[in-house]
Short mmCIF file of C-alpha atoms and ligand atoms in Angstrom, two decimals:
data_model
loop_
_atom_site.label_atom_id
_atom_site.label_comp_id
_atom_site.label_asym_id
_atom_site.label_seq_id
_atom_site.Cartn_x
_atom_site.Cartn_y
_atom_site.Cartn_z
CA MET A 1 -12.36 -132.75 18.71
CA ALA A 2 -10.93 -131.52 22.01
CA ARG A 3 -7.25 -132.38 22.42
CA THR A 4 -5.81 -133.53 25.73
CA ALA A 5 -2.77 -131.62 26.94
CA LEU A 6 -0.25 -132.22 29.71
CA VAL A 7 1.79 -129.30 31.06
CA THR A 8 4.56 -130.07 33.54
CA GLY A 9 5.14 -127.40 36.14
CA GLY A 10 1.76 -126.21 34.95
CA SER A 11 0.31 -124.65 38.08
CA ARG A 12 2.66 -121.69 38.51
CA GLY A 13 4.57 -119.13 36.45
CA ILE A 14 4.92 -119.70 32.72
CA GLY A 15 3.37 -123.18 33.07
CA ALA A 16 0.18 -121.81 34.62
CA ALA A 17 -0.24 -119.35 31.76
CA ILE A 18 0.30 -122.20 29.29
CA SER A 19 -2.30 -124.41 31.02
CA ILE A 20 -4.84 -121.59 31.00
CA ALA A 21 -4.18 -120.69 27.36
CA LEU A 22 -4.49 -124.32 26.19
CA LYS A 23 -7.77 -124.64 28.07
CA ALA A 24 -9.00 -121.45 26.41
CA ALA A 25 -7.98 -122.98 23.06
CA GLY A 26 -10.35 -125.88 23.76
CA CYS A 27 -8.03 -128.52 25.23
CA ASN A 28 -8.63 -130.75 28.22
CA VAL A 29 -5.62 -129.84 30.34
CA ALA A 30 -3.72 -131.61 33.11
CA ALA A 31 -1.06 -129.63 34.97
CA THR A 32 1.68 -131.21 37.07
CA TYR A 33 3.48 -129.73 40.03
CA ALA A 34 6.32 -130.94 42.24
CA GLY A 35 5.76 -129.63 45.73
CA ASN A 36 3.61 -126.57 46.27
CA ASP A 37 0.24 -128.17 47.22
CA GLU A 38 -1.27 -124.85 48.24
CA ALA A 39 -0.51 -123.12 44.93
CA ALA A 40 -1.80 -126.16 43.01
CA ALA A 41 -5.08 -126.29 44.96
CA LYS A 42 -5.58 -122.56 44.45
CA PHE A 43 -4.83 -122.93 40.73
CA THR A 44 -7.38 -125.74 40.34
CA ALA A 45 -10.01 -123.80 42.30
CA GLU A 46 -9.51 -120.73 40.11
CA THR A 47 -9.22 -122.40 36.73
CA GLY A 48 -10.92 -125.79 36.96
CA ILE A 49 -7.71 -127.35 35.61
CA LYS A 50 -6.80 -130.64 37.30
CA THR A 51 -3.39 -130.82 38.92
CA TYR A 52 -1.23 -133.90 39.50
CA LYS A 53 1.78 -134.15 41.78
CA TRP A 54 4.94 -135.93 40.73
CA ASN A 55 8.65 -135.40 40.38
CA VAL A 56 9.55 -135.16 36.69
CA GLY A 57 13.07 -136.26 37.61
CA SER A 58 11.74 -139.75 38.35
CA TYR A 59 10.90 -141.99 35.39
CA GLU A 60 8.71 -144.27 37.51
CA GLU A 61 6.72 -141.36 38.98
CA SER A 62 6.30 -139.81 35.53
CA GLN A 63 5.11 -143.07 34.01
CA ALA A 64 2.59 -143.68 36.81
CA GLY A 65 1.40 -140.06 36.78
CA ILE A 66 0.93 -140.04 33.01
CA ALA A 67 -1.04 -143.30 33.21
CA LYS A 68 -3.33 -141.65 35.78
CA VAL A 69 -3.81 -138.54 33.60
CA GLU A 70 -4.64 -140.71 30.59
CA ALA A 71 -7.10 -142.76 32.64
CA ASP A 72 -8.81 -139.52 33.74
CA LEU A 73 -8.69 -137.44 30.56
CA GLY A 74 -7.86 -139.80 27.70
CA PRO A 75 -4.73 -140.16 25.56
CA ILE A 76 -2.37 -137.18 25.66
CA ASP A 77 -2.11 -135.38 22.31
CA ILE A 78 -0.09 -132.37 23.45
CA VAL A 79 2.76 -132.39 25.94
CA VAL A 80 4.51 -129.27 27.16
CA ALA A 81 7.72 -130.04 29.08
CA ASN A 82 7.92 -126.86 31.08
CA ALA A 83 9.00 -127.90 34.59
CA GLY A 84 12.35 -126.42 35.48
CA ILE A 85 14.49 -125.22 38.37
CA THR A 86 17.58 -123.11 38.90
CA ARG A 87 20.49 -123.70 41.26
CA ASP A 88 22.64 -120.76 40.23
CA ALA A 89 26.26 -120.48 41.35
CA PRO A 90 29.51 -119.49 39.69
CA PHE A 91 31.17 -122.62 38.34
CA HIS A 92 33.97 -122.66 40.90
CA ARG A 93 31.37 -122.81 43.66
CA MET A 94 28.79 -125.04 41.91
CA THR A 95 28.42 -128.32 43.79
CA PRO A 96 27.83 -131.73 42.20
CA ALA A 97 24.43 -131.69 43.95
CA GLN A 98 23.51 -128.40 42.23
CA TRP A 99 24.62 -129.85 38.89
CA HIS A 100 22.64 -133.09 39.30
CA GLU A 101 19.44 -131.50 40.62
CA VAL A 102 19.19 -129.24 37.59
CA ILE A 103 20.12 -131.98 35.11
CA ASP A 104 17.63 -134.41 36.67
CA THR A 105 14.72 -131.96 36.61
CA ASN A 106 15.32 -129.88 33.49
CA LEU A 107 16.90 -132.38 31.12
CA THR A 108 16.17 -135.94 32.26
CA GLY A 109 12.75 -134.57 33.21
CA VAL A 110 12.04 -133.90 29.52
CA PHE A 111 12.92 -137.51 28.65
CA ASN A 112 10.80 -138.80 31.53
CA THR A 113 7.83 -136.66 30.45
CA VAL A 114 7.84 -137.30 26.71
CA HIS A 115 9.05 -140.91 26.58
CA PRO A 116 5.97 -142.57 28.17
CA ILE A 117 3.63 -140.52 25.92
CA TRP A 118 5.52 -140.97 22.66
CA PRO A 119 4.41 -144.54 21.71
CA GLY A 120 0.73 -143.54 21.94
CA MET A 121 1.36 -140.50 19.75
CA ARG A 122 3.01 -142.74 17.15
CA ASP A 123 0.10 -145.19 17.26
CA ARG A 124 -2.51 -142.45 16.89
CA LYS A 125 -0.45 -140.58 14.29
CA PHE A 126 -0.77 -137.26 16.06
CA GLY A 127 1.34 -135.44 18.61
CA ARG A 128 2.54 -132.00 19.62
CA VAL A 129 5.62 -131.79 21.84
CA VAL A 130 6.80 -128.42 23.11
CA VAL A 131 9.85 -128.03 25.31
CA ILE A 132 10.38 -124.80 27.20
CA SER A 133 14.07 -124.01 26.80
CA SER A 134 15.58 -120.59 27.61
CA ILE A 135 17.54 -117.66 26.25
CA ASN A 136 20.30 -118.95 28.52
CA GLY A 137 20.44 -122.22 26.59
CA GLN A 138 21.20 -120.10 23.51
CA LYS A 139 23.71 -117.64 24.96
CA GLY A 140 24.93 -119.20 28.23
CA GLN A 141 24.78 -117.25 31.48
CA PHE A 142 27.23 -116.37 34.24
CA GLY A 143 26.27 -118.57 37.20
CA GLN A 144 24.26 -121.08 35.15
CA VAL A 145 26.58 -123.73 33.76
CA ASN A 146 24.10 -126.38 34.92
CA TYR A 147 20.92 -124.62 33.73
CA ALA A 148 22.39 -123.49 30.39
CA ALA A 149 23.55 -127.07 29.69
CA THR A 150 20.01 -128.37 30.16
CA LYS A 151 18.40 -125.64 28.10
CA ALA A 152 20.86 -126.13 25.23
CA GLY A 153 20.17 -129.86 25.55
CA ASP A 154 16.46 -129.19 25.05
CA LEU A 155 17.21 -127.84 21.58
CA GLY A 156 19.01 -131.06 20.67
CA ILE A 157 16.09 -133.08 21.99
CA VAL A 158 13.47 -131.32 19.87
CA LYS A 159 15.58 -131.35 16.71
CA SER A 160 16.03 -135.11 17.07
CA LEU A 161 12.43 -135.84 18.07
CA ALA A 162 11.22 -133.77 15.13
CA GLN A 163 13.05 -136.07 12.72
CA GLU A 164 11.75 -139.21 14.43
CA GLY A 165 8.17 -138.00 14.79
CA ALA A 166 7.56 -136.26 11.46
CA ARG A 167 6.25 -139.28 9.57
CA PHE A 168 3.77 -139.91 12.40
CA ASN A 169 2.43 -136.34 12.30
CA ILE A 170 4.19 -135.60 15.58
CA THR A 171 5.95 -132.27 15.89
CA ALA A 172 8.53 -131.25 18.48
CA ASN A 173 9.50 -127.62 18.94
CA ALA A 174 11.23 -125.47 21.52
CA ILE A 175 10.47 -122.06 22.91
CA CYS A 176 13.29 -119.95 24.30
CA PRO A 177 11.78 -117.41 26.68
CA GLY A 178 13.93 -114.51 27.76
CA TYR A 179 13.56 -113.12 31.26
CA ILE A 180 9.90 -113.42 32.25
CA GLY A 181 8.33 -111.94 35.40
CA THR A 182 8.00 -115.20 37.38
CA ASP A 183 9.12 -116.39 40.83
CA MET A 184 12.25 -117.86 39.19
CA VAL A 185 13.43 -114.50 37.87
CA MET A 186 12.25 -112.62 40.96
CA ALA A 187 14.57 -114.93 42.99
CA VAL A 188 17.58 -113.36 41.25
CA PRO A 189 19.11 -110.70 43.54
CA GLU A 190 17.43 -107.35 42.84
CA LYS A 191 20.63 -105.60 41.77
CA VAL A 192 21.49 -108.40 39.34
CA ARG A 193 17.92 -108.37 38.01
CA GLU A 194 18.06 -104.63 37.39
CA GLY A 195 21.23 -105.19 35.39
CA ILE A 196 19.48 -107.86 33.34
CA ILE A 197 16.44 -105.67 32.58
CA ALA A 198 18.82 -102.94 31.42
CA GLN A 199 20.03 -105.38 28.72
CA ILE A 200 16.53 -106.04 27.36
CA PRO A 201 15.72 -103.64 24.51
CA ALA A 202 12.01 -103.96 25.33
CA GLY A 203 12.88 -102.36 28.68
CA ARG A 204 10.84 -104.84 30.69
CA LEU A 205 10.48 -108.47 31.71
CA GLY A 206 8.22 -110.62 29.57
CA GLU A 207 4.78 -111.82 30.67
CA PRO A 208 4.02 -115.55 31.07
CA GLU A 209 1.11 -115.09 28.63
CA GLU A 210 3.58 -114.00 25.96
CA ILE A 211 5.12 -117.49 26.14
CA ALA A 212 1.76 -119.26 26.36
CA ARG A 213 0.81 -117.62 23.07
CA CYS A 214 3.74 -119.38 21.37
CA VAL A 215 2.62 -122.74 22.80
CA VAL A 216 -0.92 -122.33 21.47
CA PHE A 217 0.53 -121.51 18.05
CA LEU A 218 2.83 -124.55 17.98
CA THR A 219 0.30 -127.06 19.29
CA ALA A 220 -2.54 -126.26 16.89
CA ASP A 221 -3.68 -129.04 14.55
CA GLU A 222 -2.74 -126.68 11.69
CA ALA A 223 0.91 -126.40 12.85
CA GLY A 224 1.95 -129.81 11.50
CA PHE A 225 4.71 -128.50 9.23
CA ILE A 226 6.43 -126.48 11.98
CA ASN A 227 8.77 -129.12 13.31
CA GLY A 228 12.15 -128.94 15.04
CA SER A 229 12.06 -125.17 15.29
CA THR A 230 12.89 -122.78 18.08
CA ILE A 231 10.74 -119.74 18.81
CA THR A 232 12.59 -116.99 20.61
CA ALA A 233 10.56 -114.62 22.81
CA ASN A 234 12.96 -112.38 24.68
CA GLY A 235 12.20 -108.71 24.04
CA ALA A 236 15.08 -108.53 21.51
CA GLN A 237 17.71 -109.35 24.16
CA PHE A 238 19.53 -111.95 22.05
CA PHE A 239 19.46 -113.27 18.50
CA VAL A 240 20.78 -116.65 17.37
N1 CAA B 301 29.33 -111.32 33.97
C1 CAA B 301 30.57 -111.10 34.46
N2 CAA B 301 30.83 -111.03 35.76
C2 CAA B 301 29.81 -111.17 36.62
C3 CAA B 301 28.50 -111.40 36.18
C4 CAA B 301 28.29 -111.45 34.80
N3 CAA B 301 27.04 -111.67 34.29
N4 CAA B 301 27.70 -111.50 37.25
C5 CAA B 301 28.50 -111.36 38.34
N5 CAA B 301 29.77 -111.14 37.95
C6 CAA B 301 30.92 -110.91 38.79
C7 CAA B 301 30.59 -109.87 39.84
O1 CAA B 301 30.80 -108.56 39.32
C8 CAA B 301 31.55 -110.21 40.94
O2 CAA B 301 32.81 -109.71 40.62
P1 CAA B 301 33.74 -109.05 41.76
O3 CAA B 301 33.96 -110.18 42.76
O4 CAA B 301 34.98 -108.67 41.02
O5 CAA B 301 32.95 -107.92 42.30
C9 CAA B 301 31.65 -111.72 40.88
O6 CAA B 301 31.25 -112.07 39.55
C10 CAA B 301 30.74 -112.38 41.87
O7 CAA B 301 29.38 -111.95 41.60
P2 CAA B 301 28.26 -112.03 42.70
O8 CAA B 301 28.62 -111.11 43.85
O9 CAA B 301 26.93 -111.83 42.06
O10 CAA B 301 28.48 -113.54 43.18
P3 CAA B 301 27.54 -114.41 44.03
O11 CAA B 301 28.30 -115.65 44.32
O12 CAA B 301 26.93 -113.63 45.14
O13 CAA B 301 26.34 -114.73 43.02
C11 CAA B 301 25.26 -115.64 41.14
C12 CAA B 301 26.59 -115.40 41.82
C13 CAA B 301 24.39 -116.55 42.02
C14 CAA B 301 25.53 -116.34 39.83
C15 CAA B 301 24.55 -114.29 40.92
O14 CAA B 301 25.42 -113.45 40.20
C16 CAA B 301 23.27 -114.45 40.15
O15 CAA B 301 22.24 -114.82 40.71
N6 CAA B 301 23.30 -114.13 38.85
C17 CAA B 301 22.12 -114.22 38.00
C18 CAA B 301 22.20 -115.47 37.19
C19 CAA B 301 20.99 -115.45 36.30
O16 CAA B 301 20.83 -114.65 35.39
N7 CAA B 301 20.10 -116.41 36.55
C20 CAA B 301 18.88 -116.47 35.77
C21 CAA B 301 17.79 -116.95 36.67
S1 CAA B 301 16.22 -116.82 35.87
C22 CAA B 301 16.21 -118.04 34.73
O17 CAA B 301 17.09 -118.85 34.65
C23 CAA B 301 15.06 -118.05 33.78
C24 CAA B 301 15.52 -117.99 32.41
O18 CAA B 301 15.47 -119.02 31.71
C25 CAA B 301 15.98 -116.72 31.80
#
C-alpha cells in the first residue's frame, strides 16, 4: 500500500532530495514551501510532486495546509519536518528578531507540522516522523545560538515523541546532517565555508541525496523498532 508523505521545505535543497527519494520509494508525496513560487513550480514540473505553500511558523496555516494535503492525497503516514532557516550572527549582535524568526520556523514549526497529523497517526496505529536536525544542534556553532538551540530542541522533541508514539506504532527519529551543499551552506561567506570544509575529514560537503537516504531508511514500514534515535551524516566531522 502506498504511503502518503509530507515534507516541509520539500521543494529545494535537502527537502527536495527527500521528496524525490520518498516518491521513488513508492510514496505519494506532498512538499511544502514558504516563499519561492518559481522554484516550487519548477520542482513540480520536473518531478510531478505536488507543492503547497504555507508558513510552518503559523499553527493555523499548518493546520489548514495539512487538511488540504489530506483531502488531496489521503491521511499522512510519514511526516518529515525539514523546513529551516538561518539568521547567523555572533551572540552580541544577534537581534531578538533573528532569535524569534529562527525559533518560530525551526522549532515551533516542528510542533506546528507534527501536531495536526499526530491524532490521525494514533488512530490508524501507524506513523513515521522524521525531524531534520543538524550537526550544529549537537556541537553548537559560532554565530548560531538561535539555530543551534532549535536543532538541539529537535532531539528533545523526537525522544519525547518516540516514547508517546511507540505503543501506536509511530516512530520519531532525527537526522543530523553535517554541512551539505545547499543554498543555506553556500550563503556562508566563502572564506568561512572553506574553513568549515577543511574540518570535514571526508574533504567535501555532503550531498542532499545522502540525507534523503537516511529518511527512506527511517520511514520504511520495516523500521518500526528504530524509535527516538539520531542518525548522524556529517562526513566524520563530529561524533556525539
Ligand atoms: N570560532 C572562533 N572565532 C570565530 C569563529 C569561530 N568559528 N568564526 C569567526 N570567529 C571570529 C573571527 O576570527 C573574528 O575574529 P577577529 O575579530 O578577532 O578577527 C570574529 O569572530 C568575527 O568574525 P567574522 O568576521 O566572521 O564576523 P561577522 O560578524 O562578519 O560574521 C558570522 C559572523 C555571521 C557568524 C560568520 O562568521 C558566519 O557566517 N559564520 C558561519 C556560521 C555557520 O557555520 N553557519 C552555518 C550555516 S549552514 C547551516 O546552518 C546548515 C547546517 O545545519 C550545518
